[in-house]
């Protein structure tokens, strides 16, 4: 099992969360909520209003999201879903645990007690330069006050 941190449309209550709970795509177990230890720019960009975390450490905000434990099948699905490695790149990042629900071995409990876990995160280094000038968000909600409605893949 691998840990994945999601900050956009895959979170609970967001348009693509259905994929996280579709066991035909693999297993994803909610572990808790967290935020990036380093600051990153989270922007909403492109004609489909997709949330992107730009891989520019030290700029932007501590991005809020959810921590999942996923099996190899789900990780492979997420790589394909996220267009990895062209659109997004999957990298390890330190995530500060805000609220931990995960139950499991002593290793998981110890990691949560320390307050920081290493998670795979889908961020991007392949973006148009003008995206750096977009507004930065600390968390994403598809129906947030930003007014930029996410366009589902089925509707593109």
PDB file of C-alpha atoms in Angstrom:
ATOM      1  CA  UNK A   1       0.000   0.000   0.000  1.00  0.00           C
ATOM      2  CA  UNK A   2       1.149   3.510  -0.800  1.00  0.00           C
ATOM      3  CA  UNK A   3       0.047   6.847   0.671  1.00  0.00           C
ATOM      4  CA  UNK A   4      -1.442   9.419  -1.677  1.00  0.00           C
ATOM      5  CA  UNK A   5      -2.383  13.021  -0.854  1.00  0.00           C
ATOM      6  CA  UNK A   6      -5.245  14.434  -2.941  1.00  0.00           C
ATOM      7  CA  UNK A   7      -6.065  18.154  -2.940  1.00  0.00           C
ATOM      8  CA  UNK A   8      -8.509  18.619  -5.816  1.00  0.00           C
ATOM      9  CA  UNK A   9     -11.378  16.872  -7.561  1.00  0.00           C
ATOM     10  CA  UNK A  10     -10.618  13.471  -5.942  1.00  0.00           C
ATOM     11  CA  UNK A  11     -11.436  14.663  -2.392  1.00  0.00           C
ATOM     12  CA  UNK A  12     -14.680  13.704  -0.635  1.00  0.00           C
ATOM     13  CA  UNK A  13     -17.580  15.753  -1.961  1.00  0.00           C
ATOM     14  CA  UNK A  14     -15.743  16.706  -5.157  1.00  0.00           C
ATOM     15  CA  UNK A  15     -16.614  15.720  -8.754  1.00  0.00           C
ATOM     16  CA  UNK A  16     -14.121  12.837  -9.138  1.00  0.00           C
ATOM     17  CA  UNK A  17     -14.345  11.341  -5.635  1.00  0.00           C
ATOM     18  CA  UNK A  18     -16.444   8.552  -7.197  1.00  0.00           C
ATOM     19  CA  UNK A  19     -13.189   7.098  -8.576  1.00  0.00           C
ATOM     20  CA  UNK A  20     -11.645   6.845  -5.098  1.00  0.00           C
ATOM     21  CA  UNK A  21     -14.501   4.631  -3.881  1.00  0.00           C
ATOM     22  CA  UNK A  22     -14.829   2.519  -7.055  1.00  0.00           C
ATOM     23  CA  UNK A  23     -13.248  -0.782  -5.967  1.00  0.00           C
ATOM     24  CA  UNK A  24     -13.113  -1.925  -9.614  1.00  0.00           C
ATOM     25  CA  UNK A  25     -10.275   0.617  -9.981  1.00  0.00           C
ATOM     26  CA  UNK A  26      -8.489  -0.617  -6.842  1.00  0.00           C
ATOM     27  CA  UNK A  27      -8.617   0.103  -3.136  1.00  0.00           C
ATOM     28  CA  UNK A  28      -8.327   3.546  -1.544  1.00  0.00           C
ATOM     29  CA  UNK A  29      -8.739   3.871   2.217  1.00  0.00           C
ATOM     30  CA  UNK A  30      -9.230   7.328   3.723  1.00  0.00           C
ATOM     31  CA  UNK A  31      -6.569   7.938   6.382  1.00  0.00           C
ATOM     32  CA  UNK A  32      -7.105  11.543   7.355  1.00  0.00           C
ATOM     33  CA  UNK A  33      -6.737  15.181   6.426  1.00  0.00           C
ATOM     34  CA  UNK A  34      -3.488  17.014   5.980  1.00  0.00           C
ATOM     35  CA  UNK A  35      -1.671  19.879   4.354  1.00  0.00           C
ATOM     36  CA  UNK A  36       1.640  20.271   2.609  1.00  0.00           C
ATOM     37  CA  UNK A  37       4.573  21.019   4.928  1.00  0.00           C
ATOM     38  CA  UNK A  38       6.033  23.310   2.269  1.00  0.00           C
ATOM     39  CA  UNK A  39       4.045  26.013   0.518  1.00  0.00           C
ATOM     40  CA  UNK A  40       2.966  25.434  -3.092  1.00  0.00           C
ATOM     41  CA  UNK A  41       0.864  27.412  -5.574  1.00  0.00           C
ATOM     42  CA  UNK A  42      -2.533  25.745  -6.082  1.00  0.00           C
ATOM     43  CA  UNK A  43      -4.165  27.273  -9.166  1.00  0.00           C
ATOM     44  CA  UNK A  44      -7.338  26.635 -11.139  1.00  0.00           C
ATOM     45  CA  UNK A  45      -6.389  26.708 -14.798  1.00  0.00           C
ATOM     46  CA  UNK A  46      -7.217  25.827 -18.366  1.00  0.00           C
ATOM     47  CA  UNK A  47     -10.545  25.873 -20.162  1.00  0.00           C
ATOM     48  CA  UNK A  48     -11.841  23.053 -17.906  1.00  0.00           C
ATOM     49  CA  UNK A  49     -10.948  24.834 -14.623  1.00  0.00           C
ATOM     50  CA  UNK A  50      -8.737  22.013 -13.355  1.00  0.00           C
ATOM     51  CA  UNK A  51      -6.913  22.417 -10.011  1.00  0.00           C
ATOM     52  CA  UNK A  52      -3.140  22.140 -10.366  1.00  0.00           C
ATOM     53  CA  UNK A  53      -0.490  22.217  -7.663  1.00  0.00           C
ATOM     54  CA  UNK A  54       2.522  23.790  -9.340  1.00  0.00           C
ATOM     55  CA  UNK A  55       5.747  22.166  -8.177  1.00  0.00           C
ATOM     56  CA  UNK A  56       7.313  25.409  -6.953  1.00  0.00           C
ATOM     57  CA  UNK A  57       8.201  24.703  -3.293  1.00  0.00           C
ATOM     58  CA  UNK A  58       8.214  27.741  -1.028  1.00  0.00           C
ATOM     59  CA  UNK A  59       5.651  29.720  -3.054  1.00  0.00           C
ATOM     60  CA  UNK A  60       1.924  29.927  -2.370  1.00  0.00           C
ATOM     61  CA  UNK A  61       0.156  28.244   0.547  1.00  0.00           C
ATOM     62  CA  UNK A  62       0.211  25.100   2.669  1.00  0.00           C
ATOM     63  CA  UNK A  63      -2.248  23.169   0.496  1.00  0.00           C
ATOM     64  CA  UNK A  64      -5.031  21.268   2.295  1.00  0.00           C
ATOM     65  CA  UNK A  65      -6.191  17.838   1.205  1.00  0.00           C
ATOM     66  CA  UNK A  66      -6.855  14.226   2.133  1.00  0.00           C
ATOM     67  CA  UNK A  67      -4.519  11.310   2.787  1.00  0.00           C
ATOM     68  CA  UNK A  68      -5.376   7.875   1.382  1.00  0.00           C
ATOM     69  CA  UNK A  69      -3.727   4.498   1.540  1.00  0.00           C
ATOM     70  CA  UNK A  70      -4.026   2.909  -1.921  1.00  0.00           C
ATOM     71  CA  UNK A  71      -3.134  -0.441  -3.454  1.00  0.00           C
ATOM     72  CA  UNK A  72      -1.012  -0.874  -6.602  1.00  0.00           C
ATOM     73  CA  UNK A  73      -4.094  -1.137  -8.833  1.00  0.00           C
ATOM     74  CA  UNK A  74      -5.488   2.201  -7.584  1.00  0.00           C
ATOM     75  CA  UNK A  75      -2.055   3.850  -7.863  1.00  0.00           C
ATOM     76  CA  UNK A  76      -1.859   2.712 -11.493  1.00  0.00           C
ATOM     77  CA  UNK A  77      -5.381   4.025 -12.121  1.00  0.00           C
ATOM     78  CA  UNK A  78      -4.469   7.383 -10.538  1.00  0.00           C
ATOM     79  CA  UNK A  79      -1.327   7.627 -12.703  1.00  0.00           C
ATOM     80  CA  UNK A  80      -3.482   7.166 -15.803  1.00  0.00           C
ATOM     81  CA  UNK A  81      -6.283   9.425 -14.535  1.00  0.00           C
ATOM     82  CA  UNK A  82      -3.816  12.221 -13.712  1.00  0.00           C
ATOM     83  CA  UNK A  83      -2.030  11.956 -17.067  1.00  0.00           C
ATOM     84  CA  UNK A  84       1.221  11.028 -15.326  1.00  0.00           C
ATOM     85  CA  UNK A  85       3.941  11.894 -16.256  1.00  0.00           C
ATOM     86  CA  UNK A  86       2.858  14.351 -18.990  1.00  0.00           C
ATOM     87  CA  UNK A  87       0.229  16.515 -17.232  1.00  0.00           C
ATOM     88  CA  UNK A  88       1.097  15.736 -13.608  1.00  0.00           C
ATOM     89  CA  UNK A  89       4.150  14.133 -12.055  1.00  0.00           C
ATOM     90  CA  UNK A  90       3.829  11.844  -9.026  1.00  0.00           C
ATOM     91  CA  UNK A  91       6.375  12.861  -6.404  1.00  0.00           C
ATOM     92  CA  UNK A  92       6.860  12.225  -2.691  1.00  0.00           C
ATOM     93  CA  UNK A  93       6.059  15.185  -0.446  1.00  0.00           C
ATOM     94  CA  UNK A  94       5.902  15.718   3.301  1.00  0.00           C
ATOM     95  CA  UNK A  95       2.336  16.154   4.497  1.00  0.00           C
ATOM     96  CA  UNK A  96       1.447  17.490   7.935  1.00  0.00           C
ATOM     97  CA  UNK A  97      -1.351  15.444   9.497  1.00  0.00           C
ATOM     98  CA  UNK A  98      -4.220  17.690  10.586  1.00  0.00           C
ATOM     99  CA  UNK A  99      -6.685  14.949  11.534  1.00  0.00           C
ATOM    100  CA  UNK A 100      -5.876  11.230  11.545  1.00  0.00           C
ATOM    101  CA  UNK A 101      -8.485   8.503  11.161  1.00  0.00           C
ATOM    102  CA  UNK A 102      -6.180   5.817   9.824  1.00  0.00           C
ATOM    103  CA  UNK A 103      -5.987   2.617  11.796  1.00  0.00           C
ATOM    104  CA  UNK A 104      -3.377   0.003  11.160  1.00  0.00           C
ATOM    105  CA  UNK A 105       0.048  -1.166  12.198  1.00  0.00           C
ATOM    106  CA  UNK A 106       2.300   0.513  14.727  1.00  0.00           C
ATOM    107  CA  UNK A 107       4.139   2.222  11.872  1.00  0.00           C
ATOM    108  CA  UNK A 108       1.040   4.152  10.842  1.00  0.00           C
ATOM    109  CA  UNK A 109       0.298   5.190  14.411  1.00  0.00           C
ATOM    110  CA  UNK A 110       3.866   6.334  14.929  1.00  0.00           C
ATOM    111  CA  UNK A 111       3.853   8.366  11.686  1.00  0.00           C
ATOM    112  CA  UNK A 112       0.612  10.086  12.669  1.00  0.00           C
ATOM    113  CA  UNK A 113       1.894  10.814  16.168  1.00  0.00           C
ATOM    114  CA  UNK A 114       4.926  12.531  14.653  1.00  0.00           C
ATOM    115  CA  UNK A 115       2.558  14.747  12.701  1.00  0.00           C
ATOM    116  CA  UNK A 116       4.166  14.329   9.257  1.00  0.00           C
ATOM    117  CA  UNK A 117       3.810  11.545   6.688  1.00  0.00           C
ATOM    118  CA  UNK A 118       5.373  11.061   3.257  1.00  0.00           C
ATOM    119  CA  UNK A 119       2.774  10.831   0.502  1.00  0.00           C
ATOM    120  CA  UNK A 120       2.711  10.656  -3.247  1.00  0.00           C
ATOM    121  CA  UNK A 121       1.269  13.877  -4.657  1.00  0.00           C
ATOM    122  CA  UNK A 122       0.290  14.678  -8.233  1.00  0.00           C
ATOM    123  CA  UNK A 123       1.749  18.109  -8.912  1.00  0.00           C
ATOM    124  CA  UNK A 124       3.065  19.582 -12.129  1.00  0.00           C
ATOM    125  CA  UNK A 125       6.302  20.985 -13.473  1.00  0.00           C
ATOM    126  CA  UNK A 126       4.866  21.096 -17.022  1.00  0.00           C
ATOM    127  CA  UNK A 127       2.616  24.169 -17.094  1.00  0.00           C
ATOM    128  CA  UNK A 128       2.365  27.385 -19.116  1.00  0.00           C
ATOM    129  CA  UNK A 129       4.423  30.173 -17.471  1.00  0.00           C
ATOM    130  CA  UNK A 130       1.356  32.436 -17.133  1.00  0.00           C
ATOM    131  CA  UNK A 131      -0.162  30.006 -14.597  1.00  0.00           C
ATOM    132  CA  UNK A 132       2.300  31.319 -12.003  1.00  0.00           C
ATOM    133  CA  UNK A 133       0.380  34.618 -12.156  1.00  0.00           C
ATOM    134  CA  UNK A 134      -3.025  33.049 -11.388  1.00  0.00           C
ATOM    135  CA  UNK A 135      -4.576  33.373  -7.899  1.00  0.00           C
ATOM    136  CA  UNK A 136      -3.206  30.848  -5.374  1.00  0.00           C
ATOM    137  CA  UNK A 137      -5.590  28.833  -3.201  1.00  0.00           C
ATOM    138  CA  UNK A 138      -4.928  26.992   0.069  1.00  0.00           C
ATOM    139  CA  UNK A 139      -7.684  24.455  -0.578  1.00  0.00           C
ATOM    140  CA  UNK A 140      -9.888  23.449  -3.481  1.00  0.00           C
ATOM    141  CA  UNK A 141     -13.649  23.166  -3.740  1.00  0.00           C
ATOM    142  CA  UNK A 142     -15.175  22.780  -7.213  1.00  0.00           C
ATOM    143  CA  UNK A 143     -18.072  25.022  -6.181  1.00  0.00           C
ATOM    144  CA  UNK A 144     -15.963  27.494  -4.200  1.00  0.00           C
ATOM    145  CA  UNK A 145     -16.188  31.270  -4.221  1.00  0.00           C
ATOM    146  CA  UNK A 146     -13.604  31.382  -7.054  1.00  0.00           C
ATOM    147  CA  UNK A 147     -16.547  30.874  -9.452  1.00  0.00           C
ATOM    148  CA  UNK A 148     -14.561  28.585 -11.770  1.00  0.00           C
ATOM    149  CA  UNK A 149     -16.753  25.542 -12.369  1.00  0.00           C
ATOM    150  CA  UNK A 150     -14.848  22.306 -12.997  1.00  0.00           C
ATOM    151  CA  UNK A 151     -15.781  20.587 -16.266  1.00  0.00           C
ATOM    152  CA  UNK A 152     -16.102  16.806 -15.915  1.00  0.00           C
ATOM    153  CA  UNK A 153     -14.219  14.682 -18.457  1.00  0.00           C
ATOM    154  CA  UNK A 154     -17.517  13.254 -19.695  1.00  0.00           C
ATOM    155  CA  UNK A 155     -18.585  16.801 -20.633  1.00  0.00           C
ATOM    156  CA  UNK A 156     -15.429  17.872 -22.470  1.00  0.00           C
TER     157      UNK A 156
END
